[in-house]
Coordinates of C-alpha atoms and ligand atoms in Angstrom, one line a residue:
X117 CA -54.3 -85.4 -46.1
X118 CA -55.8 -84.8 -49.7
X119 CA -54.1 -83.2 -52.5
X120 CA -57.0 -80.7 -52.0
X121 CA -57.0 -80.0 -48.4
X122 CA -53.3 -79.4 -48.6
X123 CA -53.9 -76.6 -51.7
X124 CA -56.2 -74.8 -49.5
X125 CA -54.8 -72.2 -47.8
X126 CA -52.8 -71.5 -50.7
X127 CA -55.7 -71.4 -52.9
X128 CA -57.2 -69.0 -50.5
X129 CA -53.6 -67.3 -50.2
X130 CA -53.8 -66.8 -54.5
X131 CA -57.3 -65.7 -54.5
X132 CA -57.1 -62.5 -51.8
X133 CA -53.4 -61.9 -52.6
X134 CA -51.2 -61.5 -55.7
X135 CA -49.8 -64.7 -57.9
X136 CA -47.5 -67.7 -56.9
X137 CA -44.0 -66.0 -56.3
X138 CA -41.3 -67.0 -58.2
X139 CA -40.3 -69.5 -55.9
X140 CA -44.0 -71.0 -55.3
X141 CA -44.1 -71.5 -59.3
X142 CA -40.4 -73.4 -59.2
X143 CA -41.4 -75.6 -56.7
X144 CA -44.4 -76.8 -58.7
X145 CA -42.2 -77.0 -61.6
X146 CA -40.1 -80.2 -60.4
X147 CA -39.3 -82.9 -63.5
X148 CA -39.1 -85.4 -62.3
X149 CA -42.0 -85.0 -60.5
X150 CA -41.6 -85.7 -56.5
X151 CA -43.7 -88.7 -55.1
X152 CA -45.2 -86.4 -52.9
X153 CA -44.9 -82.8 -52.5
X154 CA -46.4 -80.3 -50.1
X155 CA -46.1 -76.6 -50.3
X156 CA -46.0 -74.3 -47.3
X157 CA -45.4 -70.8 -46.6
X158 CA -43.2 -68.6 -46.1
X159 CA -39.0 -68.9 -47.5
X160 CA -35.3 -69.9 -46.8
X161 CA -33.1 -67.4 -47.4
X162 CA -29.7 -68.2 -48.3
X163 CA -26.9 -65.6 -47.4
X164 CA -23.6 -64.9 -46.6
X165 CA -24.3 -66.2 -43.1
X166 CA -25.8 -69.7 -44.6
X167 CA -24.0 -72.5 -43.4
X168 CA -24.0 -76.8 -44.3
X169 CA -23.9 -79.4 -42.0
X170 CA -23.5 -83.3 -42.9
X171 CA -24.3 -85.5 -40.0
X172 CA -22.5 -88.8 -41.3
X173 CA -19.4 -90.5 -41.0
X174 CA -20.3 -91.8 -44.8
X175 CA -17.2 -90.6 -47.3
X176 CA -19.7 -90.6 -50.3
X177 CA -22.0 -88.7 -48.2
X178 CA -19.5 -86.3 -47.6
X179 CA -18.6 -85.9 -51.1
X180 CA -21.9 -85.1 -52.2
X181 CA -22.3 -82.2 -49.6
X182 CA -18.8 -80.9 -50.2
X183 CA -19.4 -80.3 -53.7
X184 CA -23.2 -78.9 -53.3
X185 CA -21.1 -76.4 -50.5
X186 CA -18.9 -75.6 -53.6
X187 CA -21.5 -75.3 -56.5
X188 CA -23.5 -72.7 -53.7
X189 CA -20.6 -70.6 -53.4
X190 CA -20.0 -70.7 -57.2
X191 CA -23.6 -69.3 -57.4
X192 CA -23.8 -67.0 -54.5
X193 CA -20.0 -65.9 -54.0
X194 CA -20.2 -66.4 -50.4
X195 CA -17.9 -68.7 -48.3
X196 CA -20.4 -71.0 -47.2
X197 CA -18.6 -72.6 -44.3
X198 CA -19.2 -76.4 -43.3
X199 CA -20.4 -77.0 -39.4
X200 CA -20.4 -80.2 -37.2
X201 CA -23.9 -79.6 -35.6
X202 CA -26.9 -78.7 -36.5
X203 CA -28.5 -75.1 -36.3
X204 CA -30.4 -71.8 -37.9
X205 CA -29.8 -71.0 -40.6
X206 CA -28.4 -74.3 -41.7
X207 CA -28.2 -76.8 -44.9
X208 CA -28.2 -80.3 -42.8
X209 CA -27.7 -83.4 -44.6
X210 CA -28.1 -86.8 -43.0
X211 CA -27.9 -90.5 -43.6
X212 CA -29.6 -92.4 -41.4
X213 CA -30.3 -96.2 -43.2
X214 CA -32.9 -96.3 -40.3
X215 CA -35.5 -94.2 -41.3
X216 CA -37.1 -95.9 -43.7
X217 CA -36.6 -93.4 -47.2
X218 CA -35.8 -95.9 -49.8
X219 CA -32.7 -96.3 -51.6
X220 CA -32.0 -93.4 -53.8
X221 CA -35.0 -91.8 -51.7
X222 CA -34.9 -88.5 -49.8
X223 CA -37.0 -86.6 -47.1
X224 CA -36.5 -82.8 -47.7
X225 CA -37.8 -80.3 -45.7
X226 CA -37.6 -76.8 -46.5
X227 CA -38.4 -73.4 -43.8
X228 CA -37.4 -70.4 -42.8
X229 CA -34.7 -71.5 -39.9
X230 CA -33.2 -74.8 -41.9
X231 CA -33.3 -77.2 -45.4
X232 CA -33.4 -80.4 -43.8
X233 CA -32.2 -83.5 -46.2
X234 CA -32.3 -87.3 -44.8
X235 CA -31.4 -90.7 -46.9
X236 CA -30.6 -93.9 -46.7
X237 CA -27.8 -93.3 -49.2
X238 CA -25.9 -90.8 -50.7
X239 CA -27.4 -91.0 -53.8
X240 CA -30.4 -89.8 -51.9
X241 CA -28.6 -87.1 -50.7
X242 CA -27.3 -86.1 -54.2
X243 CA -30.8 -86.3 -55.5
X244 CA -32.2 -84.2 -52.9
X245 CA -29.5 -81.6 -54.2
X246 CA -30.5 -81.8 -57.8
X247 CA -34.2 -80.8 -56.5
X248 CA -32.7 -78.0 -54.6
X249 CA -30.8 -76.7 -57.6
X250 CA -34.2 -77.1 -59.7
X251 CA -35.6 -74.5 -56.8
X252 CA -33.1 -72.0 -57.0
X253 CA -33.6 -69.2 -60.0
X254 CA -32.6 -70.4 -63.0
X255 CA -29.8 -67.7 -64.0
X256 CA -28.1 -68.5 -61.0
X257 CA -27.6 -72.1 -63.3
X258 CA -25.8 -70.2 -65.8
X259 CA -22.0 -69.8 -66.7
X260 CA -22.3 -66.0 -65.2
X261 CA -24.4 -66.8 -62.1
X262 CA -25.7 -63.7 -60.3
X263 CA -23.3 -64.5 -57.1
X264 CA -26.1 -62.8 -54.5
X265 CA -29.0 -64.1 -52.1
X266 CA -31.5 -66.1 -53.2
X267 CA -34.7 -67.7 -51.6
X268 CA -36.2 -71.2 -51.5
X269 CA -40.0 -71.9 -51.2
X270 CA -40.8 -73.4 -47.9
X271 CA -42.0 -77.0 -48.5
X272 CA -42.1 -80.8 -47.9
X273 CA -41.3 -83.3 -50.2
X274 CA -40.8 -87.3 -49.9
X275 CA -39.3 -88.5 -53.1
X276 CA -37.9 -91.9 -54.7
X277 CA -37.5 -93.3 -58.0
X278 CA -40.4 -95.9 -59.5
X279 CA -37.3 -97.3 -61.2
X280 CA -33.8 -98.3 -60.7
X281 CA -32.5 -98.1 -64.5
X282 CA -33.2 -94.3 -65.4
X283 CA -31.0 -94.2 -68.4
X284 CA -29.7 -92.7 -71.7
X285 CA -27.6 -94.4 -74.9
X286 CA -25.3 -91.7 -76.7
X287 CA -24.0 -93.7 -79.7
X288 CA -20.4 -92.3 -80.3
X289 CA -20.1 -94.8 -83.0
X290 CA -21.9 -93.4 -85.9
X291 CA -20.7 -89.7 -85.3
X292 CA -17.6 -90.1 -82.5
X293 CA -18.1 -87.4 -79.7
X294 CA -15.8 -85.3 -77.5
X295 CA -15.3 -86.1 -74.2
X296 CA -16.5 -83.1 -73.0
X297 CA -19.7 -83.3 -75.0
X298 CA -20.0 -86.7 -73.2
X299 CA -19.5 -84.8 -70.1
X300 CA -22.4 -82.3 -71.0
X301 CA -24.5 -84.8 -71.3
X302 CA -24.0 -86.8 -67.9
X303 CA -24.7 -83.0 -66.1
X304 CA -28.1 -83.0 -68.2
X305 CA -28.5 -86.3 -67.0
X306 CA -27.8 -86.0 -63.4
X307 CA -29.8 -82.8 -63.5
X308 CA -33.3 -84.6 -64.4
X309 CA -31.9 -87.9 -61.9
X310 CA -30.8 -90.1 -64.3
X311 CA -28.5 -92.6 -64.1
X312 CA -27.2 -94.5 -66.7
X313 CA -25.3 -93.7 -69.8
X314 CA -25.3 -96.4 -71.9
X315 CA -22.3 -95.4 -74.5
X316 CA -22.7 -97.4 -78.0
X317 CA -19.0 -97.8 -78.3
X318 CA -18.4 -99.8 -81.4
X319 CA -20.3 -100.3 -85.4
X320 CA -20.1 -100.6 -89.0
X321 CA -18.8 -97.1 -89.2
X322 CA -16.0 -96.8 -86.2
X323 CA -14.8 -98.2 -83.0
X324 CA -14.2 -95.9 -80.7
X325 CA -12.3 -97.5 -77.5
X326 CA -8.5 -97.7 -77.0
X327 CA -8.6 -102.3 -76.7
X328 CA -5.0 -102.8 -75.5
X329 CA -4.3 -105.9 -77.3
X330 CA -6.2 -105.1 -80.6
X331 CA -4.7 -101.5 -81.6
X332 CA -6.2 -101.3 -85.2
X333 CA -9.5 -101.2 -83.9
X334 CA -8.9 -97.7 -83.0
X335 CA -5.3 -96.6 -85.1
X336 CA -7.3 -97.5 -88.1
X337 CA -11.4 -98.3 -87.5
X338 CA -11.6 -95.1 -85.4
X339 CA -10.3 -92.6 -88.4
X340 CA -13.7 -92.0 -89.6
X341 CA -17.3 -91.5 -89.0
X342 CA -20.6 -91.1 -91.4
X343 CA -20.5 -89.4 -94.1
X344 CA -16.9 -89.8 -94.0
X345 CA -15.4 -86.9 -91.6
X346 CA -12.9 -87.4 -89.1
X347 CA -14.3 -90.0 -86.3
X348 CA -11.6 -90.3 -83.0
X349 CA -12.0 -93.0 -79.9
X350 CA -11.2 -92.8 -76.4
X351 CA -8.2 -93.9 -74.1
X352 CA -8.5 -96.2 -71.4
X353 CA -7.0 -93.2 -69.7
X354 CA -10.0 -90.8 -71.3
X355 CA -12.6 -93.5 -70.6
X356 CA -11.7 -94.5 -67.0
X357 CA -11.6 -90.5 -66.5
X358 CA -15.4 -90.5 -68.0
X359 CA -16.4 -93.4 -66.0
X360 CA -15.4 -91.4 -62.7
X361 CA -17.2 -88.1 -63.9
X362 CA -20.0 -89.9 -64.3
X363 CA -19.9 -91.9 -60.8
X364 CA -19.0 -88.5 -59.1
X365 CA -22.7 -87.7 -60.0
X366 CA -24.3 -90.9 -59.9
X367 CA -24.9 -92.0 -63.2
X368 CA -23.2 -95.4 -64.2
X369 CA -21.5 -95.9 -67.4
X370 CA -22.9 -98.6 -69.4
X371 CA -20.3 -99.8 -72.5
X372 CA -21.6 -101.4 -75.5
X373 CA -19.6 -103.0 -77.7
X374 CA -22.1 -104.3 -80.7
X375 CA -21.7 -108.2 -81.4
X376 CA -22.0 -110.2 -83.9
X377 CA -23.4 -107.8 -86.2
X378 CA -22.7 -104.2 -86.4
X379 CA -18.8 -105.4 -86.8
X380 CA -17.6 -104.0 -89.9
X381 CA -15.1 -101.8 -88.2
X382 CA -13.8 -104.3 -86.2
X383 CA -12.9 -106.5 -89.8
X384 CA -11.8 -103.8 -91.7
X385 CA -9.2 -103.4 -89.3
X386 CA -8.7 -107.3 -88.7
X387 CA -9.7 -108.8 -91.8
X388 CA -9.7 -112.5 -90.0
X389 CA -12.1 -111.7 -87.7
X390 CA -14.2 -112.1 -91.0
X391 CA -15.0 -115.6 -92.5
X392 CA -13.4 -114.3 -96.3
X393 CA -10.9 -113.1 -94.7
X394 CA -10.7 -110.1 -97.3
X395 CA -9.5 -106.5 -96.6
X396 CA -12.3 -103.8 -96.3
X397 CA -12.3 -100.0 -96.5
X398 CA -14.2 -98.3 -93.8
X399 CA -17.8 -97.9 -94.0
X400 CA -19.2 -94.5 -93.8
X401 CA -23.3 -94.9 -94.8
X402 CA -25.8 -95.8 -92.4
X403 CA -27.2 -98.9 -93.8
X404 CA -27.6 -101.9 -91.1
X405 CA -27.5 -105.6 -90.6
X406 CA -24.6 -106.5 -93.4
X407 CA -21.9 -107.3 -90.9
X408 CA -21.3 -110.5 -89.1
X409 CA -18.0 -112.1 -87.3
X410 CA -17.0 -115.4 -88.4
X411 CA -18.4 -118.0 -86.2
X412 CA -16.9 -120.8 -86.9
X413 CA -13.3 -119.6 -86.6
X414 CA -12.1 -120.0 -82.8
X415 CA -10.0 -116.7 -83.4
X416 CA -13.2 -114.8 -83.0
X417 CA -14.1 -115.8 -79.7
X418 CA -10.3 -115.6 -78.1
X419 CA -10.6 -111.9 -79.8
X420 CA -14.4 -111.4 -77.8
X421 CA -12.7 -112.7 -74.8
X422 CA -10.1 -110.2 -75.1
X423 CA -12.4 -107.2 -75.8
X424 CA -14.5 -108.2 -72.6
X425 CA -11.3 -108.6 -70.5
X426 CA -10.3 -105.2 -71.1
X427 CA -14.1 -103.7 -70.8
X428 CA -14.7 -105.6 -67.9
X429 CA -11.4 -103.9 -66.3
X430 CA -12.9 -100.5 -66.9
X431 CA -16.5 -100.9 -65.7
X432 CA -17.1 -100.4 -61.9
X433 CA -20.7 -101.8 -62.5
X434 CA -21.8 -105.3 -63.3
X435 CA -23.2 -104.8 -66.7
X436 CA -21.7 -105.1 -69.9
X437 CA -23.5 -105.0 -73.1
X438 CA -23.1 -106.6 -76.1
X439 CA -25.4 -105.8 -78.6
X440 CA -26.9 -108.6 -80.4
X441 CA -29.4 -106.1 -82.4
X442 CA -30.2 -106.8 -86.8
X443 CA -27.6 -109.5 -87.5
X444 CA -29.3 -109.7 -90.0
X445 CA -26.2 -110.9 -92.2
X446 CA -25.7 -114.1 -89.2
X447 CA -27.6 -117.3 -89.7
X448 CA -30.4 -118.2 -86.9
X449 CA -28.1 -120.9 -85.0
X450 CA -25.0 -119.1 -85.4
X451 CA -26.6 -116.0 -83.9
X452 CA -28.2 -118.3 -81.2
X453 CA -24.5 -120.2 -80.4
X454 CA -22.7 -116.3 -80.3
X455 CA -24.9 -115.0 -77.9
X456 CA -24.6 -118.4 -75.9
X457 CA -20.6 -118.1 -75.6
X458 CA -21.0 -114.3 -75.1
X459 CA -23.0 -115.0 -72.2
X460 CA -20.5 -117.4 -71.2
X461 CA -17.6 -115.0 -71.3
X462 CA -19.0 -112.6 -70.0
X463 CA -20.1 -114.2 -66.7
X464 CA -16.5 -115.5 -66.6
X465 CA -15.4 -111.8 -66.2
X466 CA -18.2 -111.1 -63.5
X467 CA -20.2 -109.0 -65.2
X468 CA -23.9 -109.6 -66.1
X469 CA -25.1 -109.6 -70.2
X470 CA -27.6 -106.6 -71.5
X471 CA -28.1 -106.9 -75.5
X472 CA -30.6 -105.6 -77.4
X473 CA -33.9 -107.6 -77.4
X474 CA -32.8 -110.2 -79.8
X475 CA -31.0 -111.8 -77.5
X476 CA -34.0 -113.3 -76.1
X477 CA -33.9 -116.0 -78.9
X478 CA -31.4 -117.0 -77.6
X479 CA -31.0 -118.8 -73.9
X480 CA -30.8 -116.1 -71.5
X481 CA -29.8 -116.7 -68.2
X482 CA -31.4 -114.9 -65.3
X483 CA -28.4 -112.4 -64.7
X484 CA -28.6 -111.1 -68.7
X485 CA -30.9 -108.1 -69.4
X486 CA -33.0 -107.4 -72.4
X487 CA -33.3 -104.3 -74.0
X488 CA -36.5 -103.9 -75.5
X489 CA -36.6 -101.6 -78.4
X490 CA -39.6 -102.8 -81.1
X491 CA -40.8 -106.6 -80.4
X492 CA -43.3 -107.3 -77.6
X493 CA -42.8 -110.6 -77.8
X494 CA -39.1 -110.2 -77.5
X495 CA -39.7 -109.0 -74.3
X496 CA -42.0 -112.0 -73.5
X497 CA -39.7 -114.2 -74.2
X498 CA -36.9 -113.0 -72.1
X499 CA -39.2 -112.2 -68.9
X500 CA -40.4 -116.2 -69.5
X501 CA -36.8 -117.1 -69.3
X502 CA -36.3 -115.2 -65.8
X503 CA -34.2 -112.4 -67.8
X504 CA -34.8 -108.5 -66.2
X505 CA -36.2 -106.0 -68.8
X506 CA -35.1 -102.4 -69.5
X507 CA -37.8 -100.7 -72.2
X508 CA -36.9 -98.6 -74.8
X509 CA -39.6 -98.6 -77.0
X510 CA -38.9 -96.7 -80.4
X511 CA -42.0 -95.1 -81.0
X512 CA -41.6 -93.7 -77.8
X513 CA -38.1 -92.8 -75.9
X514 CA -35.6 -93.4 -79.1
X515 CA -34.7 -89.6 -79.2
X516 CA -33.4 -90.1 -82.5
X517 CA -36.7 -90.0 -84.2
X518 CA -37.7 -86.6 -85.4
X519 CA -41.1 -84.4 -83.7
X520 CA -42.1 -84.1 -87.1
X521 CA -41.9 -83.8 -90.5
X522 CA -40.0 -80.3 -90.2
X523 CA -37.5 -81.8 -87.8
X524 CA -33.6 -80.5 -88.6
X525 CA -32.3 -83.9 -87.5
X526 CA -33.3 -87.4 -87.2
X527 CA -35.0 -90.4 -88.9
X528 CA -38.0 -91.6 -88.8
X529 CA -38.2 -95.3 -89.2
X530 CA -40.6 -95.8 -85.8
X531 CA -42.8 -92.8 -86.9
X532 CA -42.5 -89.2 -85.9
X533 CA -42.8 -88.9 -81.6
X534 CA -43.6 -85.6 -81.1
X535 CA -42.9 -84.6 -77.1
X536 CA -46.8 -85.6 -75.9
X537 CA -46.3 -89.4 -77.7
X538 CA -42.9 -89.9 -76.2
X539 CA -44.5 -89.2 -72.7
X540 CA -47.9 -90.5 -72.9
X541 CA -47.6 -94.7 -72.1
X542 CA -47.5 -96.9 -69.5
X543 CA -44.2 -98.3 -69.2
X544 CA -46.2 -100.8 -66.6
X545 CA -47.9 -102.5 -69.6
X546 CA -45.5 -103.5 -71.5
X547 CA -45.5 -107.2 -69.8
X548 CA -47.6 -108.5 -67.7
X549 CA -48.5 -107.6 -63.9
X550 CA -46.6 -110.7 -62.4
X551 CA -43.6 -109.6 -64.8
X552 CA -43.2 -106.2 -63.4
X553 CA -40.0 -106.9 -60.9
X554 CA -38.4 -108.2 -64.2
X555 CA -38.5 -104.6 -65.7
X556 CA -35.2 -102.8 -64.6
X557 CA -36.7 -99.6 -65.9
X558 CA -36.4 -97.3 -69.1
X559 CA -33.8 -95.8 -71.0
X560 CA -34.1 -93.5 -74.1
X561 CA -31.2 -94.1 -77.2
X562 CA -29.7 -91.3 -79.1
X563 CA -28.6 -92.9 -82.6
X564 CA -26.6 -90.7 -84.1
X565 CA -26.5 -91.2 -87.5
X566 CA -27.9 -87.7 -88.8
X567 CA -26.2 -85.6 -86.1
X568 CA -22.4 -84.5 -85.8
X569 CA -22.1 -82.6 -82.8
X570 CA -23.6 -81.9 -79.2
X571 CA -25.8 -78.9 -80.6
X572 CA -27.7 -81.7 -82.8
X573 CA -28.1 -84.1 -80.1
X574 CA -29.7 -81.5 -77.8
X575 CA -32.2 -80.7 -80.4
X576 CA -33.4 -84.1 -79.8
X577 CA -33.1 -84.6 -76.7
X578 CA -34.4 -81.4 -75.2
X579 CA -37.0 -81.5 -74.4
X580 CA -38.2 -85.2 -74.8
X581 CA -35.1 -86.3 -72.2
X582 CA -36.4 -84.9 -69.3
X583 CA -40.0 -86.4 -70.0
X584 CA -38.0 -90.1 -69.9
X585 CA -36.7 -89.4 -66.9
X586 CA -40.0 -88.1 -65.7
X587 CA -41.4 -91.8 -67.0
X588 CA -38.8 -93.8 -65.1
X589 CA -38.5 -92.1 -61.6
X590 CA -42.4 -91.2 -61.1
X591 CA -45.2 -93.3 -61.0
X592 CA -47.3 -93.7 -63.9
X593 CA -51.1 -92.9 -61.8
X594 CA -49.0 -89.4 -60.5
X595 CA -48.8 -88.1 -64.2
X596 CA -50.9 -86.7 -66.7
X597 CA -49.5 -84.9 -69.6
X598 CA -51.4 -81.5 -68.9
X599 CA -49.6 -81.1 -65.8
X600 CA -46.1 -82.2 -66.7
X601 CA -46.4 -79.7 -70.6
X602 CA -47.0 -77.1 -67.9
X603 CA -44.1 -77.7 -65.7
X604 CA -42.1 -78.4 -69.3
X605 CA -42.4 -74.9 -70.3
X606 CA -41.2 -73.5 -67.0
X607 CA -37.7 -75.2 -67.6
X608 CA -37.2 -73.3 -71.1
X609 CA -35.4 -70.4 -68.8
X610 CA -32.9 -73.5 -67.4
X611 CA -32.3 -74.5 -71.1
X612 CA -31.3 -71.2 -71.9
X613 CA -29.3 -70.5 -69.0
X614 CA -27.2 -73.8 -69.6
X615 CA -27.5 -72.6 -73.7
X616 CA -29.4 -76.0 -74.5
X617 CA -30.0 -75.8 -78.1
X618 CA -33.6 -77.3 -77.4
X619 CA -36.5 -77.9 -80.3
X620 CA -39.4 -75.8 -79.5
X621 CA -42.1 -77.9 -80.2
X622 CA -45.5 -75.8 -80.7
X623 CA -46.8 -78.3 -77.7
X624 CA -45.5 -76.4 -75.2
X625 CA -45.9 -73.2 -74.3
X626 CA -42.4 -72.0 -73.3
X627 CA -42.1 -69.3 -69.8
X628 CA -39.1 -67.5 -71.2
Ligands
TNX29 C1 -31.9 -99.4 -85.0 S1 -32.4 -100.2 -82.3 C2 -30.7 -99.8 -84.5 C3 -29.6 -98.9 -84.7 C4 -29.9 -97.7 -85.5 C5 -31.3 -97.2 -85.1 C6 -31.7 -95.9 -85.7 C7 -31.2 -101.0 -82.6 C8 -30.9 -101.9 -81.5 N1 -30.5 -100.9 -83.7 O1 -28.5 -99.6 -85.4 O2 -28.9 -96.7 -85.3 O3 -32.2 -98.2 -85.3 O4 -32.8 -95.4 -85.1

């Protein structure tokens, strides 16, 4: 049925009768926007008597219903008691790999007897909850949540994601941050379905991982930060806590330790790891590309070996990245061999390579992934080598550029990116139609050089984040920009109820 058809009655519904409810205008409000999405009368009312079924034997399914059962009694303040079987009044999850939702996909249906929610995975199922917590009143997202009924919009939606890499790059290098601000931001991203965090673990300024056999690197290159204020690091014990916060809501952790530039915190606190050999003191500015380990000592590859051994040990997922970006300071064949025999080790550990899109000057095998960030032909090169893609275009999705030129925070190297540029382009063009199962999909960097704390980095990322997740989970020919600044400015009463410190860009004209 058409778009239009569908409307109708409700179109004739608003015309005789008063405006969209509440509920009518949440449900049209959706970022990311569903693949398809039908609206239909009438409500589900969740009360004291509501119950939640999950029809799987699946322990990850399980999981993901047991703690949406927990977050609705947190809201409501009922005992929302789980039931084997299906009936009225009812929140029934099921996984069925049979009927045909893709991965990551979910069937949701919404009326007044039952929410109905069937995947092929549980990461269906959690998505499916993340749209049902985008439905229910936004205060009941806050820190005080109302603890009473509430009502869901009857409706229909089929949903899945355009891409598979829908991710986000915190760099806890230049400025270190908390774990709990790390935290913060996985729930943002888990929110808008999201799932990658990308953390820029190690540069010039400060490395900020516990490496087992190379203390310094953290006892002494982890002291500071720019501008020269106190910097920190994480365990293993803090990281592998991270990692599993993050899988508990579907979002993988990406670590990047930056190679061969980017290293001067790893030499000032082993001063062979640099061909002069000579002592540094840390660097706290926030120049780039003057930093390069010494190739042709042998030292520095048993040390990248080492580094990679312990990463590997703490990543679930099969990516590890390694940088490669503006080494500047390494000559052409140097960089070329490094990323050759990082490749090389890396593979040994299992994992696949991601470096930034230099790399691709490099040979690439088909397993390593370029991260496109400002040369086209970059990522031309590493498509015509077999290598996957994931876009990050500066002008567009780094969310360290400012709006404009009365931004707070930010640089603006790649040009101001107001919200409207950052969501207006066709992540489909950036190589060519026969490339597009090379491109993973799209993740947006946070560098961090001119903020300090999670307040800052909200300001940027709110509300240009959601947009990118907007760009990698729906399809390019479902969104225009007048629809989505709409639904945008229905989310400012979630940003306040989570106390985002958001920008608010004179784009968008803000509900709250
Ligand atoms: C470029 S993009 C960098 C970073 C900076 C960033 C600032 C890339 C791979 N490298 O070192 O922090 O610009 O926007």
């Amino acid at each position: 049925m058409s778009l239009l058809l569908r409307a109708l009655p409700f179109l004739f519904l608003f015309a005789t009768c008063s405006p969209p409810s509440p509920e009518e205008v949440r449900s049209t409000s959706l970022i990311p926007l569903p693949a398809d999405l039908e609206v239909q009368r009438g409500f589900f009312e969740v009360n004291h008597q509501t119950t939640i079924v999950c029809l799987s034997e699946d322990s990850a399914a399980h999981q993901v219903v047991s703690r949406f059962g927990q977050l609705l009694e947190k809201i409501t303040g009922f005992s929302i008691a789980q039931q084997p079987e299906a009936a009225d009044n009812a929140i029934v999850f099921s996984l069925d790999a049979k009927t045909g939702v893709p991965d990551e996909g979910y069937h949701l249906v919404i009326n007044e007897q039952q929410v109905k929610i069937t995947a092929s995975s549980a990461a269906g199922l959690y998505y499916a909850t993340q749209t049902l917590r985008q439905l229910w009143p936004e205060e009941f997202d806050s820190e005080n949540p109302p603890r009473q009924n509430f009502r869901w919009q009857a409706l229909e939606i089929h949903d899945a994601p355009r891409y598979r890499w829908r991710g986000a790059m915190l760099d806890v290098a230049r400025h270190f941050f908390t774990i709990d601000e790390v935290k913060r931001y996985i729930d943002y991203l888990a929110f808008y379905k999201m799932n990658v965090l990308h953390l820029h673990l190690s540069d010039d300024q400060g490395w900020r991982i516990e490496m087992k056999k190379w203390p310094r690197l953290t006892t002494f290159g982890a002291q500071q930060e720019v501008g020269g204020t106190t910097g920190g690091f994480y365990t293993q014990e803090q990281y592998r806590e991270l990692v599993q916060y993050a899988a508990d809501r579907f979002v993988l952790v990406v670590p990047e330790i930056d190679l061969p530039g980017h290293t001067h915190a790893a030499m000032a606190s082993y001063p062979e790891l640099s061909c002069d050999g000579q002592t540094r003191e840390l660097y706290t500015g926030i120049d780039v590309g003057f930093s390069s380990l010494c190739y042709q000592k042998e030292s520095t590859f048993a040390f990248i070996n080492d580094v990679v051994d312990e990463l590997a040990a703490l990543t679930p997922g099969p990516y590890l990245h390694i940088g490669g970006d503006e080494a500047h300071s390494t000559p052409h064949e140097e960089y070329v061999g490094f990323i050759a025999r990082i490749q090389q080790i890396v593979h040994a550990h299992g994992k696949r390579m991601i470096g930034w899109e230099e790399i691709a000057q490099a040979h690439l095998d088909s397993t390593s992934v370029a991260q496109y960030w400002s040369n086209q032909q970059h990522a031309k090169d590493a498509a015509a080598q077999g290598a996957t893609i994931i876009l990050s275009p500066a002008t567009r999705v780094y969310l360290d550029m400012k709006y404009d030129s009365t931004s707070a925070y930010g640089l603006n190297w790649a040009g101001f990116t107001n919200v409207e540029k950052s969501y207006q382009w066709l992540p489909d063009t950036v190589v060519s139609e026969t490339q597009q199962h090379l491109v993973l999909g799209i993740e947006a960097p946070l560098w961090s050089e001119t903020i300090t704390h999670l307040d800052e980095a909200e300001y940027l990322a709110f509300p240009r984040l959601p947009g990118v997740a907007e760009l990698a989970w729906t399809n390019s020919n479902k969104r225009t920009w007048s629809d989505y600044r709409q639904r945008l400015g229905r989310h400012a009463k979630r940003f306040d109820a989570w106390g985002i410190h958001y920008f608010r860009s004179p784009e968008i004209e803000w509900q709250n």
